[in-house]
PDB file of C-alpha atoms in Angstrom:
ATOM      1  CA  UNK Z  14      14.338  12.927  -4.759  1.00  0.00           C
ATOM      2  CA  UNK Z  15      14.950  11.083  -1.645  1.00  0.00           C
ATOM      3  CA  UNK Z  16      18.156   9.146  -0.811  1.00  0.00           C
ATOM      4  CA  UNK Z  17      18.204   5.255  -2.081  1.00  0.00           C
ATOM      5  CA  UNK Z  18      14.756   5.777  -3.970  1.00  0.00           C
ATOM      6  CA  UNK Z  19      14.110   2.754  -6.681  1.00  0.00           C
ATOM      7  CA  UNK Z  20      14.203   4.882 -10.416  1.00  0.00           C
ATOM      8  CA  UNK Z  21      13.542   2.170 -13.205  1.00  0.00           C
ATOM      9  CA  UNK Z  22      12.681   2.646 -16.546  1.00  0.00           C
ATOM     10  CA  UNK Z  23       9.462   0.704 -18.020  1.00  0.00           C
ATOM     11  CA  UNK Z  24       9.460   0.178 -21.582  1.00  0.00           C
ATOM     12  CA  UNK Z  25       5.518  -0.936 -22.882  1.00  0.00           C
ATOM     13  CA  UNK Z  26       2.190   0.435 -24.350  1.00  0.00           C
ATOM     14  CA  UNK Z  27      -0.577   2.150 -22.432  1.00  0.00           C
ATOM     15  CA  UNK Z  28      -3.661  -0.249 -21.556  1.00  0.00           C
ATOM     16  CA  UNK Z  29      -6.485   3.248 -22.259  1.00  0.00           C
ATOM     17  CA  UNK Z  30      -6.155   6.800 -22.166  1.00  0.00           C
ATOM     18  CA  UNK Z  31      -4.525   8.793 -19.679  1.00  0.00           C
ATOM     19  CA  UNK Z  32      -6.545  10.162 -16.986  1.00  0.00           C
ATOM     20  CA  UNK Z  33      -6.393  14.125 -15.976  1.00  0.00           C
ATOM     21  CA  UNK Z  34      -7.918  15.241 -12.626  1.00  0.00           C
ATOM     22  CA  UNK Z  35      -7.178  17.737 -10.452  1.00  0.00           C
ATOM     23  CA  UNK Z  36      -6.468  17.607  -6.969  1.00  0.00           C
ATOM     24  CA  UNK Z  37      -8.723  20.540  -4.597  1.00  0.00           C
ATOM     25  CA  UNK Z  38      -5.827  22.941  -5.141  1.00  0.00           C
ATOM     26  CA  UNK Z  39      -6.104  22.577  -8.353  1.00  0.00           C
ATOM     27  CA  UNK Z  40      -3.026  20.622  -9.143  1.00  0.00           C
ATOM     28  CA  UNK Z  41      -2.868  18.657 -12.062  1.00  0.00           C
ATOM     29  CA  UNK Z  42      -2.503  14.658 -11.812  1.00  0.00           C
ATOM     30  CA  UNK Z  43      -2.746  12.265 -14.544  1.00  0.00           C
ATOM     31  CA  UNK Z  44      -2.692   8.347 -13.916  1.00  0.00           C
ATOM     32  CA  UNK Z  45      -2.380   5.222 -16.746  1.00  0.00           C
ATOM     33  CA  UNK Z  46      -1.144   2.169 -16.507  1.00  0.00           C
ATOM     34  CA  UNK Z  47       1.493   0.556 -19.000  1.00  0.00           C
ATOM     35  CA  UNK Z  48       1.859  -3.116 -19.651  1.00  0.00           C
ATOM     36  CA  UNK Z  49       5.133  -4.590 -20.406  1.00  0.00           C
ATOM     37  CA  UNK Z  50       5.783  -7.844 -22.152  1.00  0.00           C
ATOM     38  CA  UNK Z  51       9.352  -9.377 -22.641  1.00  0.00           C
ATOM     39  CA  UNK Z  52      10.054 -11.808 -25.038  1.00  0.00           C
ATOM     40  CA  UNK Z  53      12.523 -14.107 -25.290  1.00  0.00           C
ATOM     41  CA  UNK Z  54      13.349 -16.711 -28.254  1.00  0.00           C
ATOM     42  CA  UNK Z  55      12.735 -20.189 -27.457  1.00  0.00           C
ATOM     43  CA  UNK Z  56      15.067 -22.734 -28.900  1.00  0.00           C
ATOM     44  CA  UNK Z  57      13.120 -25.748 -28.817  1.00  0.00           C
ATOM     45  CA  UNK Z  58      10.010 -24.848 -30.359  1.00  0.00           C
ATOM     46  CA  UNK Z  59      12.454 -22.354 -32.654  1.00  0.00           C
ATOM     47  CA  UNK Z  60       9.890 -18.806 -31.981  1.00  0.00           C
ATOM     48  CA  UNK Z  61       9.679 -15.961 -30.009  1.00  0.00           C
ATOM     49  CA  UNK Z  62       7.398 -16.193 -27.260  1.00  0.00           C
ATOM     50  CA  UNK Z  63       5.384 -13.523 -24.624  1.00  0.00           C
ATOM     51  CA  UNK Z  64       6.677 -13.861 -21.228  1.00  0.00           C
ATOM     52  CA  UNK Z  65       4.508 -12.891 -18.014  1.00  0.00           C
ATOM     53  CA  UNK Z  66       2.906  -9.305 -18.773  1.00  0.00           C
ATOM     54  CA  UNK Z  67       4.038  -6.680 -15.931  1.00  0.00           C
ATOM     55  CA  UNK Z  68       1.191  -3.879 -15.493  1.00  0.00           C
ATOM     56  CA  UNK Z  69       2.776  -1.045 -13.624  1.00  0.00           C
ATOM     57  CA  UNK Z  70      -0.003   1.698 -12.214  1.00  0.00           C
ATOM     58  CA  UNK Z  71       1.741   5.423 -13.066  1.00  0.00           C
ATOM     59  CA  UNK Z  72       0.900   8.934 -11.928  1.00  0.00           C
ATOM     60  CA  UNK Z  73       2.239  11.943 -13.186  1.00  0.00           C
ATOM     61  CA  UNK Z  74       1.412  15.336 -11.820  1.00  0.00           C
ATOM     62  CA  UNK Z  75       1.603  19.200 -12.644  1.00  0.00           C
ATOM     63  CA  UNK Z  76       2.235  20.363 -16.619  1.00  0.00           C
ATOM     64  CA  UNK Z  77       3.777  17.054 -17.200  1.00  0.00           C
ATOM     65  CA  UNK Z  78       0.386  15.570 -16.914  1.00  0.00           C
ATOM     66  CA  UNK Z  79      -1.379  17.781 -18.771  1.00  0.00           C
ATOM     67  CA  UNK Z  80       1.186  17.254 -21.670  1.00  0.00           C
ATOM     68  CA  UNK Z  81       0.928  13.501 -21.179  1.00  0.00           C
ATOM     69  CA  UNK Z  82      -3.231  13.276 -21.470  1.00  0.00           C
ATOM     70  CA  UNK Z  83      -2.650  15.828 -24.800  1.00  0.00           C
ATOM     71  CA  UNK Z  84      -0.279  13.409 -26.544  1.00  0.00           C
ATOM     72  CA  UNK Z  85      -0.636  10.140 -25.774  1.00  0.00           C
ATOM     73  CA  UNK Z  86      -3.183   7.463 -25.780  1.00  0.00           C
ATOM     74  CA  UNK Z  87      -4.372   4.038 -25.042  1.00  0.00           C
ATOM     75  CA  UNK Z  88      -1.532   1.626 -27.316  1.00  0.00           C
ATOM     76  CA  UNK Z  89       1.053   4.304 -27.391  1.00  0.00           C
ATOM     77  CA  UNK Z  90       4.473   2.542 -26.643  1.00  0.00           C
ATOM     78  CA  UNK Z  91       6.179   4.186 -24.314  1.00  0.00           C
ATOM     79  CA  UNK Z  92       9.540   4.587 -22.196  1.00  0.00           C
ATOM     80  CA  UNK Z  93       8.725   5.720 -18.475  1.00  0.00           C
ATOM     81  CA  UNK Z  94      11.191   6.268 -15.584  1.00  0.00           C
ATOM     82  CA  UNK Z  95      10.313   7.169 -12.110  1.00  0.00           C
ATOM     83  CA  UNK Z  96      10.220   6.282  -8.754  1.00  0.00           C
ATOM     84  CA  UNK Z  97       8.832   2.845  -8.029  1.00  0.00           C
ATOM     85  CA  UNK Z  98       6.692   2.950  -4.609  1.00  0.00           C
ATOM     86  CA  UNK Z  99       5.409  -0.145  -2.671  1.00  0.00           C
ATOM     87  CA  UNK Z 100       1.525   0.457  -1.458  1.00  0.00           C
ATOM     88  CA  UNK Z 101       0.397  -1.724   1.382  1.00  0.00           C
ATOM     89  CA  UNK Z 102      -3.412  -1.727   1.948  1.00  0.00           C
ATOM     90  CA  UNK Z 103      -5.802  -4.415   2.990  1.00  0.00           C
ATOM     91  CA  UNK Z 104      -8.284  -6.174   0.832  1.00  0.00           C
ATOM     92  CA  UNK Z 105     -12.044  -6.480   1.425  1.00  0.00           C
ATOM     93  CA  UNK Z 106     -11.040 -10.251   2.854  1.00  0.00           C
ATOM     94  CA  UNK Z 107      -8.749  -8.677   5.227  1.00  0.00           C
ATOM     95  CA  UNK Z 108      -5.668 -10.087   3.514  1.00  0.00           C
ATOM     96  CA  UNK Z 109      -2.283  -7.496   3.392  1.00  0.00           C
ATOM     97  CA  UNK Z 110      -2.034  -6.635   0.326  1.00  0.00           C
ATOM     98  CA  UNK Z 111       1.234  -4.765  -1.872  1.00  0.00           C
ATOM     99  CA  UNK Z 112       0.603  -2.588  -4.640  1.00  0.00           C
ATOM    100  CA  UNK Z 113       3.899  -1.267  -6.544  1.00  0.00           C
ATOM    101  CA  UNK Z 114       2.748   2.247  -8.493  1.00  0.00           C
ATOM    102  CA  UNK Z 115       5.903   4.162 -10.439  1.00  0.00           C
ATOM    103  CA  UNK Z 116       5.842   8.194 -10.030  1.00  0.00           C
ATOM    104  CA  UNK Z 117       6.706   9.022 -12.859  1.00  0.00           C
ATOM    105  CA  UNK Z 118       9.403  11.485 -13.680  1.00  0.00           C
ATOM    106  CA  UNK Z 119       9.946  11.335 -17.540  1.00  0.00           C
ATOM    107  CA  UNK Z 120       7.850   9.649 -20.213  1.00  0.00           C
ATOM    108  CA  UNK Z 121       7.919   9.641 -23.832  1.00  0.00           C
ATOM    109  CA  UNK Z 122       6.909   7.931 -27.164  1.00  0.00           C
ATOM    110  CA  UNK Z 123       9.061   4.892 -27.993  1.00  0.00           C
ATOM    111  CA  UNK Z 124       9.961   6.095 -31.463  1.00  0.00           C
ATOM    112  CA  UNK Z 125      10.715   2.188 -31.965  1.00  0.00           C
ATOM    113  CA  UNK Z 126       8.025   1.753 -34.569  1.00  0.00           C
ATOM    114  CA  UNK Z 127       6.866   5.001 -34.277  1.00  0.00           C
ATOM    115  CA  UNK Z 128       7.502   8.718 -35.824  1.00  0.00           C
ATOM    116  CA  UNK Z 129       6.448  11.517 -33.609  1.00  0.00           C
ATOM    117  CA  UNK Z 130       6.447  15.684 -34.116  1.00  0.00           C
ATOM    118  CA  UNK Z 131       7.707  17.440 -31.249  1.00  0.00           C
ATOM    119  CA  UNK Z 132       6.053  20.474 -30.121  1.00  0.00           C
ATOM    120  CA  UNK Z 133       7.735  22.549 -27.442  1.00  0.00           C
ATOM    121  CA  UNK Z 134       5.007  24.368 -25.345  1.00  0.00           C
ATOM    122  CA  UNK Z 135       5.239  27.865 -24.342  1.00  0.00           C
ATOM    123  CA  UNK Z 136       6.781  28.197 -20.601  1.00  0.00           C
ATOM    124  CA  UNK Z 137       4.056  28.795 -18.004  1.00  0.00           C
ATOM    125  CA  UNK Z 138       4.471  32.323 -16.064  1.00  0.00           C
ATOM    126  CA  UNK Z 139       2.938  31.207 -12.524  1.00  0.00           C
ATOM    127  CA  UNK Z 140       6.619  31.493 -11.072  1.00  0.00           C
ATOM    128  CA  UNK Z 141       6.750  27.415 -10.074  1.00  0.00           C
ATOM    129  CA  UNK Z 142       9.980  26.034 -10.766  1.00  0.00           C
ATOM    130  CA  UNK Z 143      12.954  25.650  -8.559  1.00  0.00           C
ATOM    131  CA  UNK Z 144      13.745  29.101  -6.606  1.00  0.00           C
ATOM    132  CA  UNK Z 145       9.724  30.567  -7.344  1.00  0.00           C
ATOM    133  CA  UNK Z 146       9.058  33.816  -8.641  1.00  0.00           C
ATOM    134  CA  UNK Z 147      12.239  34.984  -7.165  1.00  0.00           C
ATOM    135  CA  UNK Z 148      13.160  37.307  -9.820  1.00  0.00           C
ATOM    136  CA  UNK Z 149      10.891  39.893  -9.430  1.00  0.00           C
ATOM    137  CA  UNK Z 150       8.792  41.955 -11.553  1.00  0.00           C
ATOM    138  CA  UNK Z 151       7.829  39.858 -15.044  1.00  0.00           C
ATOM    139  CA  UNK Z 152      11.001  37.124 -14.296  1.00  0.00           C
ATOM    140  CA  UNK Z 153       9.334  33.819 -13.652  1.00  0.00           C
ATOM    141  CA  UNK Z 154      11.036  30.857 -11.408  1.00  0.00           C
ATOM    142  CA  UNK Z 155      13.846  29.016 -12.859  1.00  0.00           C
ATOM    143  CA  UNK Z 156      17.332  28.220 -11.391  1.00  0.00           C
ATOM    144  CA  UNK Z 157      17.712  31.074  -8.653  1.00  0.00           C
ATOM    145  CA  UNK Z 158      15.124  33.657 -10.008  1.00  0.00           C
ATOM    146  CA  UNK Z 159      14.757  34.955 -13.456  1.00  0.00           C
ATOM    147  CA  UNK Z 160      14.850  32.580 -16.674  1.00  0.00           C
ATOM    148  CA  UNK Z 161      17.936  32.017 -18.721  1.00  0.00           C
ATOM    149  CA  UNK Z 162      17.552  32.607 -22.309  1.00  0.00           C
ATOM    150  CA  UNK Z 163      16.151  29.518 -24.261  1.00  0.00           C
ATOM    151  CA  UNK Z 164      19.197  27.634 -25.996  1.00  0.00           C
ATOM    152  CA  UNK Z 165      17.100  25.573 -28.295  1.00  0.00           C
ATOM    153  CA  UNK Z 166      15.183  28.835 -29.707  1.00  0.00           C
ATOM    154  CA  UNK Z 167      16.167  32.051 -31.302  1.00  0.00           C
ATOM    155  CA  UNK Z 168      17.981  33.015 -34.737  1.00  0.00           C
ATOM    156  CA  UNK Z 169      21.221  32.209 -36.339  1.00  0.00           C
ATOM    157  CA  UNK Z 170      23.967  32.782 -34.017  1.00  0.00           C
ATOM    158  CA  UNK Z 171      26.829  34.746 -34.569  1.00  0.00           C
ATOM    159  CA  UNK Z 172      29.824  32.975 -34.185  1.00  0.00           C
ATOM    160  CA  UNK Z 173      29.170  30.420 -36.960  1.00  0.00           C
ATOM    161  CA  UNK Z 174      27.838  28.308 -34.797  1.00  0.00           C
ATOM    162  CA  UNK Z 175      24.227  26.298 -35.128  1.00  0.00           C
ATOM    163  CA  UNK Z 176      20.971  27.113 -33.424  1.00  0.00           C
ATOM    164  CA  UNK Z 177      18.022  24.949 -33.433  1.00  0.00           C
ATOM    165  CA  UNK Z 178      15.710  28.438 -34.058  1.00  0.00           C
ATOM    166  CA  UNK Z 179      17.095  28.696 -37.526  1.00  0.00           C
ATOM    167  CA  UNK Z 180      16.651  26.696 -41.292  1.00  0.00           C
ATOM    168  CA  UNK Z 181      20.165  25.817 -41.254  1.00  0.00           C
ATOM    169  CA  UNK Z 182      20.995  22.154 -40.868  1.00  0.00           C
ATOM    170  CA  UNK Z 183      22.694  20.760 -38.118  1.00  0.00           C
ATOM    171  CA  UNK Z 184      26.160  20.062 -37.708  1.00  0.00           C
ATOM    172  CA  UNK Z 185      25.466  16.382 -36.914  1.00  0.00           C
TER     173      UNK Z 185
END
């Protein structure tokens, strides 16, 4: 991330599906748009009422967006946060125009009104990553080479403690 980027959050509901293409190296990019409403009460006429709706343009790119087009669709509420990007292009008048478009860096289901089932996807072995395929031989990229052992996976652990691999409950 570059110094004194704009990271907001969006909180709103997908106006149709996510959209997966891939670039001519093959890199996956996805692109939606969500719409965001706020409300507010008002005390004279004693309701809520819909403010101004905000449509931000999103892309996502690489597994992110695959996962993205897989699990959610057009209505899902969401919760977005990225880095908001001014676009300045000229219209078929000749007028300057400004588009603002959010990368997006994490997105989610609202679980607001919603339930959802998590499912954690097997990690990819092309060695992208921070630090490559520095770890030789079967080690895909992670944090300076070779992975580090899943925390959220695996059996029981020994010391007493909890593991999110086994049937035992939580200690929260």
């Amino acid at each position: 991330m570059a110094y004194n980027e704009t990271v907001i959050t969006v909180v709103g509901n997908l106006t149709a599906d996510p959209e997966l293409r891939f670039t001519p190296s093959g890199a996956p990019v996805t692109n939606f748009v969500i719409a965001s409403t706020p409300r507010y009460f008002d005390r004279q006429a004693n309701e809520y009422k819909d403010a101004e709706t905000l449509f931000v343009r999103c892309s996502l790119w690489r597994e992110a967006a695959e996962n993205v087009c897989e699990s959610l669709t057009k209505g899902t509420r969401v919760v977005a946060q990225g880095r908001l990007k001014a676009r300045s292009f000229e219209d078929k008048e000749g007028n300057n125009r400004t588009s603002w478009e959010l990368d997006v860096d994490e997105i989610g289901a609202s679980l607001r009104y919603a339930t959802a089932k998590i499912e954690r996807q097997a990690p990819r072995q092309s060695g992208g990553g921070f630090g490559g395929n520095q770890g030789g031989g079967n080690q895909p990229g992670g944090f300076g080479g070779g992975r580090q052992p899943d925390p959220w996976g695996g059996q029981p652990s020994q010391g007493g403690g909890w593991d999110a691999g086994s049937n035992d409950e939580p200690p929260f």
